[in-house]
Short mmCIF file of C-alpha atoms and ligand atoms in Angstrom, two decimals:
data_model
loop_
_atom_site.label_atom_id
_atom_site.label_comp_id
_atom_site.label_asym_id
_atom_site.label_seq_id
_atom_site.Cartn_x
_atom_site.Cartn_y
_atom_site.Cartn_z
CA MET A 15 -1.25 -7.76 -25.85
CA ASN A 16 2.23 -8.02 -27.21
CA HIS A 17 4.28 -11.15 -26.98
CA SER A 18 6.94 -9.76 -24.73
CA THR A 19 4.51 -10.15 -21.84
CA ALA A 20 5.01 -13.90 -22.01
CA ALA A 21 7.79 -14.02 -19.47
CA PRO A 22 8.10 -10.75 -17.59
CA PHE A 23 9.20 -12.26 -14.29
CA THR A 24 12.66 -11.69 -12.98
CA PRO A 25 15.61 -13.51 -14.48
CA GLY A 26 16.92 -16.61 -12.85
CA HIS A 27 13.95 -18.88 -13.36
CA ARG A 28 15.26 -21.97 -14.97
CA ALA A 29 13.75 -23.31 -18.11
CA PRO A 30 11.77 -26.49 -17.59
CA GLY A 31 14.15 -29.33 -16.92
CA PRO A 32 14.08 -33.05 -16.34
CA ASP A 33 14.11 -32.56 -12.57
CA SER A 34 10.47 -31.57 -12.51
CA SER A 35 9.37 -34.70 -10.67
CA GLY A 36 6.74 -34.00 -8.07
CA ALA A 37 5.75 -30.68 -9.58
CA ARG A 38 2.05 -29.91 -9.20
CA LEU A 39 1.50 -26.19 -9.36
CA LEU A 40 4.34 -25.89 -11.83
CA ALA A 41 3.52 -29.07 -13.79
CA GLY A 42 2.10 -27.15 -16.73
CA TRP A 43 5.11 -24.88 -16.86
CA HIS A 44 7.50 -27.82 -16.74
CA ALA A 45 5.59 -29.52 -19.55
CA THR A 46 5.31 -26.58 -21.93
CA GLY A 47 7.74 -23.91 -20.77
CA ARG A 48 5.23 -21.16 -21.35
CA PRO A 49 2.62 -19.43 -19.21
CA ALA A 50 -0.73 -21.24 -19.33
CA THR A 51 -3.59 -19.55 -21.15
CA LEU A 52 -7.13 -20.40 -20.12
CA ALA A 53 -7.32 -22.96 -22.95
CA ASP A 54 -4.07 -24.64 -21.80
CA HIS A 55 -5.30 -24.65 -18.26
CA LEU A 56 -8.70 -26.18 -19.05
CA ARG A 57 -7.11 -28.79 -21.30
CA ARG A 58 -4.80 -29.84 -18.48
CA TYR A 59 -7.11 -29.67 -15.48
CA GLY A 60 -10.66 -29.40 -16.80
CA PRO A 61 -13.07 -26.76 -15.52
CA PRO A 62 -13.04 -25.95 -11.80
CA PRO A 63 -15.62 -28.09 -9.94
CA PHE A 64 -17.77 -25.33 -8.47
CA THR A 65 -19.97 -26.67 -5.74
CA GLY A 66 -22.00 -23.52 -5.35
CA GLY A 67 -21.56 -23.57 -1.60
CA THR A 68 -22.58 -27.15 -1.00
CA PRO A 69 -20.50 -28.74 1.71
CA GLY A 70 -17.51 -30.65 0.49
CA LEU A 71 -14.57 -28.47 -0.38
CA VAL A 72 -13.83 -27.41 3.16
CA ASP A 73 -13.91 -31.02 4.29
CA SER A 74 -11.53 -32.00 1.49
CA VAL A 75 -9.17 -29.18 2.38
CA GLU A 76 -9.27 -30.27 6.00
CA ALA A 77 -8.62 -33.91 5.15
CA ALA A 78 -5.79 -32.84 2.87
CA GLY A 79 -4.19 -30.92 5.73
CA LEU A 80 -3.46 -27.86 3.60
CA THR A 81 -1.82 -25.00 5.48
CA GLY A 82 -1.28 -21.41 4.36
CA ARG A 83 1.77 -20.96 2.14
CA GLY A 84 2.15 -17.28 2.96
CA GLY A 85 4.34 -17.68 6.01
CA ALA A 86 2.09 -18.14 9.04
CA GLY A 87 1.23 -21.73 8.12
CA PHE A 88 -2.32 -21.59 9.48
CA ALA A 89 -4.74 -24.44 8.69
CA THR A 90 -6.63 -23.40 5.56
CA ALA A 91 -9.83 -25.27 6.46
CA ARG A 92 -10.05 -23.43 9.78
CA LYS A 93 -9.85 -20.10 8.01
CA LEU A 94 -12.57 -21.18 5.58
CA ARG A 95 -14.80 -22.31 8.44
CA GLY A 96 -14.20 -19.08 10.33
CA VAL A 97 -15.53 -17.10 7.37
CA MET A 98 -18.42 -19.53 6.74
CA ASP A 99 -19.51 -19.05 10.35
CA GLY A 100 -19.53 -15.27 9.96
CA ARG A 101 -22.69 -13.27 9.37
CA GLY A 102 -23.76 -12.12 5.94
CA PRO A 103 -22.20 -12.38 2.50
CA ALA A 104 -18.47 -12.94 2.51
CA VAL A 105 -15.51 -11.56 0.55
CA VAL A 106 -12.40 -13.35 -0.69
CA VAL A 107 -9.06 -11.56 -0.92
CA VAL A 108 -6.09 -13.04 -2.78
CA ASN A 109 -2.88 -11.87 -1.18
CA ALA A 110 -0.39 -11.67 -4.03
CA MET A 111 1.66 -8.85 -2.52
CA GLU A 112 4.75 -10.94 -1.88
CA SER A 113 6.59 -8.13 -0.20
CA GLU A 114 9.38 -10.36 1.10
CA PRO A 115 12.42 -9.24 -0.94
CA GLY A 116 13.87 -12.76 -1.08
CA SER A 117 10.70 -14.34 -2.44
CA ARG A 118 9.61 -14.69 -6.05
CA LYS A 119 7.30 -17.67 -5.84
CA ASP A 120 3.92 -15.93 -6.00
CA GLN A 121 5.03 -13.73 -8.87
CA PHE A 122 6.31 -16.76 -10.67
CA LEU A 123 3.20 -18.85 -10.02
CA LEU A 124 0.90 -16.04 -11.14
CA ALA A 125 2.96 -15.61 -14.28
CA VAL A 126 2.99 -19.27 -15.33
CA ALA A 127 -0.26 -20.64 -13.89
CA PRO A 128 -2.58 -17.69 -13.22
CA HIS A 129 -5.73 -19.75 -13.69
CA LEU A 130 -4.80 -22.18 -10.95
CA VAL A 131 -4.67 -19.30 -8.49
CA LEU A 132 -7.88 -17.74 -9.81
CA ASP A 133 -9.67 -21.13 -9.75
CA GLY A 134 -8.70 -21.53 -6.12
CA ALA A 135 -9.96 -18.07 -5.25
CA VAL A 136 -13.28 -18.59 -7.04
CA LEU A 137 -13.72 -22.07 -5.55
CA ALA A 138 -13.08 -20.66 -2.08
CA ALA A 139 -15.54 -17.85 -2.80
CA ALA A 140 -18.24 -20.32 -3.85
CA GLU A 141 -17.60 -22.33 -0.72
CA VAL A 142 -17.83 -19.44 1.74
CA GLY A 143 -20.64 -17.66 -0.06
CA ALA A 144 -18.69 -14.70 -1.42
CA ASP A 145 -19.73 -12.80 -4.55
CA THR A 146 -16.43 -10.98 -5.07
CA VAL A 147 -12.78 -11.95 -5.25
CA HIS A 148 -10.31 -9.11 -4.73
CA VAL A 149 -6.80 -9.79 -6.00
CA CYS A 150 -4.22 -7.55 -4.31
CA LEU A 151 -1.05 -6.91 -6.30
CA PRO A 152 1.85 -4.54 -5.66
CA ARG A 153 1.55 -1.32 -7.63
CA THR A 154 5.17 -1.53 -8.71
CA ARG A 155 4.66 -4.70 -10.78
CA THR A 156 2.86 -3.34 -13.80
CA ALA A 157 3.66 -6.28 -16.07
CA GLN A 158 2.15 -8.68 -13.58
CA HIS A 159 -0.94 -6.54 -13.36
CA ARG A 160 -1.34 -6.48 -17.13
CA GLN A 161 -0.83 -10.21 -17.41
CA LEU A 162 -3.31 -11.08 -14.74
CA GLY A 163 -5.76 -8.63 -16.26
CA THR A 164 -5.57 -10.66 -19.45
CA ALA A 165 -6.25 -13.87 -17.52
CA VAL A 166 -9.27 -12.36 -15.77
CA GLU A 167 -10.59 -11.10 -19.10
CA GLU A 168 -10.24 -14.57 -20.64
CA ARG A 169 -12.32 -16.02 -17.83
CA ARG A 170 -14.95 -13.31 -18.12
CA ARG A 171 -15.37 -13.96 -21.82
CA ALA A 172 -15.65 -17.70 -21.17
CA ARG A 173 -18.25 -17.01 -18.46
CA LEU A 174 -16.37 -19.41 -16.28
CA ASP A 175 -16.86 -17.92 -12.82
CA PRO A 176 -19.99 -17.47 -10.72
CA VAL A 177 -18.38 -14.52 -8.90
CA ARG A 178 -16.65 -11.35 -10.00
CA ILE A 179 -12.89 -10.90 -9.85
CA ARG A 180 -11.33 -7.49 -9.30
CA LEU A 181 -7.64 -6.63 -9.48
CA HIS A 182 -6.13 -3.95 -7.26
CA ALA A 183 -2.74 -2.26 -7.30
CA LEU A 184 -1.54 -1.44 -3.79
CA PRO A 185 1.45 0.51 -2.48
CA HIS A 186 4.25 -1.96 -1.98
CA GLY A 187 5.55 -1.68 1.56
CA TYR A 188 6.95 -4.65 3.42
CA VAL A 189 4.04 -4.63 5.87
CA SER A 190 1.34 -3.90 3.27
CA SER A 191 1.10 -7.63 2.67
CA GLU A 192 -0.32 -8.13 6.17
CA SER A 193 -3.88 -9.33 5.73
CA THR A 194 -5.25 -6.52 7.88
CA ALA A 195 -3.43 -3.98 5.70
CA LEU A 196 -5.14 -5.36 2.59
CA VAL A 197 -8.53 -5.14 4.26
CA ARG A 198 -7.85 -1.58 5.38
CA TRP A 199 -6.76 -0.55 1.88
CA LEU A 200 -9.75 -2.20 0.19
CA ASP A 201 -11.94 -0.19 2.54
CA GLY A 202 -10.38 3.06 1.34
CA GLY A 203 -7.69 3.44 4.01
CA PRO A 204 -3.90 3.21 4.05
CA ALA A 205 -2.25 -0.17 3.36
CA ARG A 206 -1.01 -0.39 6.94
CA PRO A 207 -1.71 -3.19 9.34
CA GLN A 208 -4.62 -2.79 11.67
CA GLY A 209 -4.83 -3.98 15.20
CA SER A 210 -7.41 -6.60 15.96
CA PRO A 211 -10.05 -7.39 17.14
CA PRO A 212 -12.32 -7.62 15.23
CA ARG A 213 -10.58 -10.11 13.03
CA SER A 214 -10.94 -10.05 9.28
CA HIS A 215 -12.84 -13.31 9.15
CA GLU A 216 -15.52 -11.78 11.36
CA ARG A 217 -15.55 -8.25 10.06
CA GLY A 218 -13.27 -7.37 7.16
CA VAL A 219 -13.83 -5.67 3.81
CA ALA A 220 -17.03 -3.59 3.99
CA ARG A 221 -17.51 -5.15 7.44
CA ARG A 222 -18.22 -8.49 5.80
CA PRO A 223 -16.60 -11.81 6.78
CA THR A 224 -13.40 -11.84 4.78
CA LEU A 225 -11.16 -14.69 3.74
CA VAL A 226 -7.59 -13.61 3.01
CA HIS A 227 -5.38 -16.22 1.43
CA ASN A 228 -1.98 -16.24 -0.14
CA ALA A 229 -1.89 -16.91 -3.91
CA GLU A 230 -0.02 -20.21 -3.65
CA THR A 231 -2.38 -21.56 -0.99
CA LEU A 232 -5.34 -21.01 -3.29
CA ALA A 233 -3.62 -22.78 -6.17
CA HIS A 234 -3.15 -25.86 -3.97
CA LEU A 235 -6.80 -25.59 -3.00
CA ALA A 236 -7.78 -25.63 -6.68
CA LEU A 237 -5.95 -28.93 -7.16
CA ILE A 238 -7.42 -30.46 -4.00
CA ALA A 239 -10.89 -29.59 -5.30
CA ARG A 240 -10.13 -31.64 -8.43
CA HIS A 241 -8.00 -34.51 -7.17
CA GLY A 242 -9.05 -34.88 -3.54
CA PRO A 243 -7.20 -35.06 -0.23
CA ASP A 244 -5.61 -38.50 -0.76
CA TRP A 245 -3.91 -37.29 -3.88
CA PHE A 246 -2.69 -34.19 -2.05
CA ARG A 247 -1.20 -36.31 0.72
CA GLN A 248 0.86 -38.37 -1.70
CA ALA A 249 3.55 -35.71 -1.35
CA GLY A 250 5.03 -34.23 1.80
CA THR A 251 4.98 -35.64 5.31
CA VAL A 252 2.10 -36.98 7.40
CA ASP A 253 2.04 -33.81 9.52
CA GLU A 254 2.79 -31.46 6.69
CA PRO A 255 1.41 -32.81 3.46
CA GLY A 256 1.75 -31.47 -0.05
CA THR A 257 4.33 -29.61 -2.04
CA THR A 258 5.47 -26.07 -1.56
CA LEU A 259 7.14 -23.42 -3.69
CA VAL A 260 10.60 -22.37 -2.61
CA THR A 261 12.69 -19.42 -3.81
CA VAL A 262 16.37 -20.35 -3.64
CA SER A 263 19.02 -17.67 -4.06
CA GLY A 264 22.46 -16.60 -2.91
CA ALA A 265 25.63 -18.55 -3.58
CA ILE A 266 24.15 -21.26 -5.75
CA ALA A 267 24.56 -22.06 -9.41
CA ALA A 268 20.97 -21.72 -10.60
CA PRO A 269 18.86 -19.48 -8.35
CA GLY A 270 15.14 -19.64 -8.92
CA VAL A 271 11.75 -20.88 -7.86
CA LEU A 272 11.20 -24.59 -7.46
CA GLU A 273 8.48 -26.85 -6.14
CA ALA A 274 9.27 -29.56 -3.61
CA PRO A 275 7.43 -31.79 -1.16
CA LEU A 276 7.39 -30.47 2.40
CA GLY A 277 9.97 -32.39 4.36
CA THR A 278 12.60 -32.14 1.63
CA PRO A 279 16.03 -31.55 3.23
CA LEU A 280 17.38 -28.03 2.73
CA ALA A 281 20.51 -29.51 1.17
CA THR A 282 18.41 -31.20 -1.51
CA LEU A 283 16.75 -27.88 -2.30
CA LEU A 284 20.15 -26.23 -2.69
CA ASP A 285 21.24 -29.07 -4.96
CA ARG A 286 18.12 -28.73 -7.06
CA ALA A 287 19.03 -25.07 -7.48
CA GLY A 288 22.29 -26.07 -9.06
CA GLY A 289 24.21 -26.61 -5.83
CA PRO A 290 26.40 -24.18 -3.89
CA THR A 291 29.04 -22.31 -5.86
CA GLY A 292 31.49 -22.65 -2.97
CA PRO A 293 31.59 -23.37 0.75
CA VAL A 294 28.42 -22.18 2.45
CA ARG A 295 28.75 -20.32 5.74
CA ALA A 296 25.08 -20.12 6.69
CA ILE A 297 21.61 -20.28 5.25
CA LEU A 298 18.86 -17.77 5.68
CA LEU A 299 15.52 -19.52 5.88
CA GLY A 300 12.21 -17.69 5.57
CA GLY A 301 13.53 -14.39 4.24
CA PHE A 302 14.14 -11.03 5.92
CA ALA A 303 11.84 -11.97 8.78
CA GLY A 304 13.39 -15.40 8.92
CA THR A 305 16.18 -17.22 10.66
CA TRP A 306 19.88 -17.64 10.03
CA LEU A 307 21.00 -21.24 10.37
CA PRO A 308 24.59 -22.46 10.52
CA ALA A 309 25.61 -24.51 7.50
CA GLU A 310 25.65 -27.69 9.57
CA ASN A 311 21.84 -27.53 9.74
CA VAL A 312 21.62 -27.98 6.00
CA HIS A 313 20.29 -31.53 6.30
CA THR A 314 17.20 -30.42 8.23
CA PRO A 315 13.94 -31.11 6.39
CA LEU A 316 11.84 -28.18 5.25
CA ALA A 317 9.08 -28.84 7.78
CA ARG A 318 7.79 -26.96 10.79
CA ARG A 319 8.28 -29.83 13.16
CA GLU A 320 11.96 -30.29 12.42
CA LEU A 321 12.74 -26.60 12.08
CA ALA A 322 11.00 -25.46 15.27
CA PRO A 323 13.77 -26.71 17.61
CA LEU A 324 16.19 -24.53 15.61
CA GLY A 325 13.94 -21.50 16.04
CA ALA A 326 13.10 -21.53 12.36
CA SER A 327 10.14 -22.28 10.12
CA PRO A 328 9.63 -22.69 6.37
CA GLY A 329 8.06 -19.20 6.30
CA ALA A 330 7.16 -18.29 2.76
CA GLY A 331 9.74 -20.71 1.40
CA VAL A 332 12.79 -18.48 1.05
CA LEU A 333 16.20 -20.06 1.15
CA VAL A 334 19.38 -18.00 0.75
CA ALA A 335 22.85 -19.56 0.78
CA LEU A 336 25.49 -17.25 2.24
CA PRO A 337 28.98 -17.98 0.95
CA HIS A 338 31.99 -18.23 3.21
CA THR A 339 33.38 -15.06 1.73
CA ALA A 340 30.49 -12.91 2.98
CA CYS A 341 29.95 -11.19 6.34
CA GLY A 342 26.71 -12.32 7.92
CA LEU A 343 26.62 -9.31 10.23
CA THR A 344 26.91 -6.81 7.40
CA GLU A 345 24.19 -8.59 5.42
CA THR A 346 21.93 -8.67 8.47
CA ALA A 347 22.53 -4.99 9.22
CA ARG A 348 21.35 -4.06 5.73
CA MET A 349 18.25 -6.23 6.00
CA LEU A 350 17.41 -4.74 9.40
CA ALA A 351 17.78 -1.22 8.05
CA PHE A 352 15.28 -2.12 5.34
CA LEU A 353 12.85 -3.66 7.84
CA ALA A 354 13.15 -0.64 10.13
CA ALA A 355 12.42 1.77 7.28
CA HIS A 356 9.43 -0.30 6.22
CA GLY A 357 7.64 -0.41 9.56
CA ALA A 358 4.31 1.36 9.55
CA ARG A 359 5.46 3.54 12.47
CA GLN A 360 2.22 3.08 14.32
CA CYS A 361 3.44 1.10 17.33
CA GLY A 362 6.24 1.67 19.81
CA PRO A 363 8.43 -1.32 18.92
CA CYS A 364 8.31 -0.36 15.26
CA ARG A 365 8.82 3.36 15.83
CA TYR A 366 11.71 3.12 18.28
CA GLY A 367 12.78 -0.42 19.10
CA LEU A 368 13.33 -1.70 15.59
CA PRO A 369 15.26 1.36 14.32
CA ALA A 370 17.39 1.20 17.48
CA VAL A 371 18.20 -2.46 16.88
CA ALA A 372 19.00 -1.70 13.25
CA GLU A 373 21.36 1.10 14.32
CA ASP A 374 23.07 -1.04 16.93
CA PHE A 375 23.53 -3.72 14.34
CA ALA A 376 24.98 -1.28 11.84
CA ALA A 377 27.53 -0.21 14.47
CA LEU A 378 28.39 -3.83 15.16
CA ALA A 379 28.77 -4.61 11.47
CA ALA A 380 30.93 -1.54 10.91
CA GLY A 381 33.19 -2.48 13.81
CA HIS A 382 32.23 0.64 15.79
CA ALA A 383 31.00 -1.39 18.70
CA HIS A 384 31.52 -0.34 22.29
CA PRO A 385 31.61 -2.84 25.15
CA GLU A 386 27.94 -2.48 26.20
CA LEU A 387 26.64 -2.73 22.67
CA LEU A 388 26.08 -6.45 22.70
CA SER A 389 24.07 -6.57 25.91
CA ARG A 390 22.00 -3.60 24.78
CA LEU A 391 21.37 -5.28 21.45
CA HIS A 392 20.23 -8.47 23.17
CA ARG A 393 17.95 -6.56 25.51
CA ARG A 394 16.38 -4.41 22.78
CA THR A 395 15.96 -7.36 20.45
CA GLY A 396 14.25 -9.30 23.22
CA LEU A 397 11.73 -6.49 23.68
CA LEU A 398 10.49 -6.43 20.09
CA PRO A 399 8.31 -9.55 19.88
CA ASP A 400 4.63 -9.58 20.79
CA ARG A 401 4.39 -5.83 21.25
CA GLY A 402 3.26 -4.56 17.88
CA ALA A 403 -0.19 -4.62 16.34
CA CYS A 404 1.25 -6.98 13.73
CA ARG A 405 4.17 -9.40 13.60
CA HIS A 406 6.62 -7.10 11.83
CA PRO A 407 8.81 -6.40 14.89
CA ASP A 408 8.77 -10.12 15.74
CA GLY A 409 10.22 -11.04 12.36
CA ALA A 410 12.98 -8.45 12.63
CA ALA A 411 13.83 -9.68 16.13
CA ARG A 412 14.05 -13.24 14.85
CA LEU A 413 16.51 -12.20 12.15
CA ALA A 414 18.67 -10.16 14.55
CA ALA A 415 18.73 -12.80 17.29
CA SER A 416 19.54 -15.63 14.89
CA ALA A 417 22.36 -13.59 13.36
CA MET A 418 23.92 -13.06 16.78
CA ARG A 419 23.68 -16.81 17.41
CA THR A 420 24.84 -18.04 14.04
CA PHE A 421 27.62 -15.50 13.62
CA ALA A 422 28.67 -15.47 17.28
CA ASP A 423 32.35 -15.81 16.37
CA ASP A 424 32.11 -12.85 14.02
CA VAL A 425 30.33 -10.81 16.69
CA GLY A 426 33.27 -11.45 19.00
CA HIS A 427 35.73 -10.53 16.30
CA HIS A 428 33.90 -7.33 15.34
CA LEU A 429 33.71 -6.28 19.00
CA THR A 430 37.37 -6.84 19.76
CA HIS A 431 39.20 -6.29 16.44
CA GLY A 432 36.77 -4.32 14.32
CA THR A 433 35.47 -5.59 11.02
CA CYS A 434 36.66 -8.73 9.32
CA PRO A 435 37.89 -8.49 5.71
CA ALA A 436 34.61 -9.99 4.44
CA ALA A 437 32.72 -6.93 5.68
CA HIS A 438 34.40 -4.83 2.99
CA ARG A 439 33.35 -7.02 0.10
CA PRO A 440 30.25 -6.09 -1.85
CA PRO A 441 27.05 -7.34 -0.19
CA ARG A 442 25.68 -10.66 -1.41
CA ILE A 443 22.02 -10.45 -0.53
CA PRO A 444 20.09 -7.91 -2.60
CA VAL A 445 18.25 -5.49 -0.33
CA PRO A 446 15.83 -2.87 -1.68
CA PRO A 447 16.55 0.73 -0.62
CA ALA A 448 15.87 1.34 3.06
CA THR A 449 13.51 4.22 2.43
CA PRO A 450 10.02 4.49 3.86
CA LEU A 451 7.04 4.30 1.53
CA GLU A 452 6.03 7.61 0.00
CA THR A 453 2.36 6.81 0.28
CA TRP A 454 0.34 4.15 2.02
CA ARG A 455 -2.69 4.79 -0.17
CA MET B 226 -16.91 -18.43 38.91
CA ASN B 227 -15.47 -15.07 38.04
CA PRO B 228 -14.31 -14.86 34.46
CA ASN B 229 -10.62 -14.12 33.97
CA ARG B 230 -9.79 -10.54 33.19
CA ILE B 231 -7.22 -10.21 30.45
CA LEU B 232 -5.21 -7.05 29.95
CA ARG B 233 -4.87 -5.88 26.35
CA ILE B 234 -3.14 -2.86 24.78
CA ASP B 235 -4.18 -1.34 21.49
CA ARG B 236 -0.63 -0.97 20.17
CA ILE B 237 -1.57 1.47 17.44
CA ALA B 238 -3.50 3.81 19.72
CA CYS B 239 -0.84 3.78 22.46
CA THR B 240 1.57 6.74 22.35
CA GLY B 241 3.86 5.52 25.07
CA GLN B 242 3.58 8.18 27.74
CA GLY B 243 3.78 5.38 30.24
CA LEU B 244 1.02 6.39 32.64
CA CYS B 245 -0.19 2.81 32.82
CA GLY B 246 3.21 1.59 33.97
CA GLU B 247 3.18 4.08 36.80
CA LEU B 248 -0.33 3.17 37.91
CA LEU B 249 -0.03 -0.59 37.53
CA PRO B 250 3.65 -1.52 37.98
CA GLU B 251 2.62 -4.99 39.18
CA LEU B 252 1.54 -5.91 35.65
CA ILE B 253 3.13 -3.32 33.37
CA ASP B 254 6.78 -2.42 32.82
CA LEU B 255 7.91 0.32 30.49
CA ASP B 256 10.60 0.09 27.85
CA GLU B 257 13.25 2.78 27.43
CA TRP B 258 10.86 4.79 25.23
CA GLY B 259 7.96 4.65 27.66
CA TYR B 260 5.96 1.96 25.87
CA PRO B 261 4.27 -0.69 27.98
CA ILE B 262 5.56 -4.24 28.40
CA LEU B 263 2.96 -6.61 29.81
CA LYS B 264 4.48 -8.72 32.57
CA ASP B 265 1.29 -10.71 32.90
CA ARG B 266 -1.90 -10.56 30.90
CA ILE B 267 -4.11 -12.14 33.52
CA VAL B 268 -5.35 -9.68 36.12
CA PRO B 269 -5.36 -11.22 39.61
CA ASP B 270 -8.41 -10.47 41.72
CA ARG B 271 -6.47 -8.32 44.19
CA LEU B 272 -5.44 -5.96 41.36
CA ARG B 273 -8.87 -5.50 39.82
CA SER B 274 -9.49 -2.00 41.12
CA HIS B 275 -5.94 -0.86 40.34
CA THR B 276 -6.38 -2.17 36.85
CA ARG B 277 -9.69 -0.41 36.43
CA ARG B 278 -8.02 2.82 37.48
CA ALA B 279 -5.16 2.41 35.00
CA VAL B 280 -7.60 1.59 32.20
CA ALA B 281 -9.59 4.72 32.98
CA ALA B 282 -6.46 6.87 33.15
CA CYS B 283 -5.00 5.95 29.76
CA PRO B 284 -5.23 9.18 27.77
CA ARG B 285 -5.45 7.31 24.46
CA LEU B 286 -8.04 4.74 25.56
CA ALA B 287 -5.45 2.18 24.53
CA LEU B 288 -5.62 0.00 27.61
CA HIS B 289 -8.43 -2.54 27.87
CA THR B 290 -9.53 -5.51 29.86
CA ASP B 291 -11.42 -8.34 28.20
CA ASP B 292 -13.36 -11.03 29.99
CA THR B 293 -12.68 -14.57 28.92
S1 SF4 C 697 4.05 -3.37 14.50
FE1 SF4 C 697 4.88 -1.94 13.01
S2 SF4 C 697 4.16 -2.61 11.05
FE2 SF4 C 697 2.94 -3.67 12.60
S3 SF4 C 697 1.14 -2.41 12.88
FE3 SF4 C 697 2.61 -1.70 14.39
S4 SF4 C 697 3.76 -0.07 13.39
FE4 SF4 C 697 2.66 -1.16 11.80
S1 SF4 C 698 -1.22 4.91 29.43
FE1 SF4 C 698 -2.14 4.24 27.50
S2 SF4 C 698 -1.12 5.45 25.91
FE2 SF4 C 698 0.12 5.61 27.77
S3 SF4 C 698 1.65 4.00 27.58
FE3 SF4 C 698 -0.04 3.13 28.73
S4 SF4 C 698 -1.37 2.20 27.19
FE4 SF4 C 698 0.03 3.53 26.09
#
């Protein structure tokens, strides 16, 4: 292994600073500024307390109130119980695909604290009676794969784990991070979402009960196993305890990944990322499948309960600040084009509805709108949710609808006068090329 | 007590020829591309035989009813 693998993650992650209060998952990184080896990890946390399937961990996780940090926010204990109730030996899958273009947190966490994630996966495996942990990574991130391979090898040599860990490199489509897509790929199929039933926790990989968890969720679980639910609840809110990783980008001074208690106001998160570089027009919360919020909502806490009335949710913790000089409609049109290209083209809303909405939006952004465009766009957007085999069309609809709400003035302007000057400036939100995957296998 | 019958569409299997919408317009609308929109998932008793017919007619076996 050469030393350049020490910090392969994308630029923009700040060096450890004094503002690391409350850090849990990132505590080691803040203390040392370098990725934790197995020795570092064991020195800091001690060995993982494997229970060998005796009851305990699931109760702790339940008492802690841990919810999935992958976006859906499902209660982790309920997922564990679902798999424990299934028939036969189970399987654990670590979802480290992080296909959301605005998110870096799982990559970052796996780079700086890989053993926390792996501990969590192995602890969960011991609890649900699984003999294998599959870690799913995007094929495009070769450095991450190599690094995690080193971590797994360290553990194997130390004979730390009672189960085997296998790394997999999957095609990196936006929807390949759906849990059913991972299961399908691990079974030899394409990394495309599958309709249910049966659900993965009943019949997943090799038809065995399968627990799919996001990487960050498992890292929290590893700390709960050591420190207990009361410790976990010392951060966050009563309803939504714990800390969460947030990727902050856009018009702020120091974009990067940070860790904050749930319930932290969005404005505080922006400040912790160096603060806005100028007046903020809107914030995008949750990523490409997320919600645009007007800048006046910036004092809302990052918590489901407070965000729900605004039609938003913390999602996978993506926060993008859009400067006043940018055109929200143009940015949204580019994101929608990406989402449309990345649908798995299996269901009607993804095959036709989503590309149609993306096209309408492109026309609106370009100022080529005709009078009926807006009502058509509303109607088509309204028909996307709940009609795919997975939630991909729902996320795109949320983005489109929130853009029309938040940038209503601009919509009016684009419809009557054509584009505003901001639409001709270079785009501010990086969007990967809107080209479909070459292969799903 | 009769169990509720719930209408379900396998969205991946469905190819959107819209037969179901023609046979069961009380519960199924079609979008502009011919794909079904469920107006109601619960099948009322009076529509049970119509529903059975629509389920049987779906060329892709994409339309199902589940008992709850
Ligand atoms: S909704 Fe789209 S992404 Fe989801 S399963 Fe259907 S075609 Fe695939
Ligand atoms: S008849 Fe079957 S395949 Fe055709 S639109 Fe209805 S559910 Fe889809």
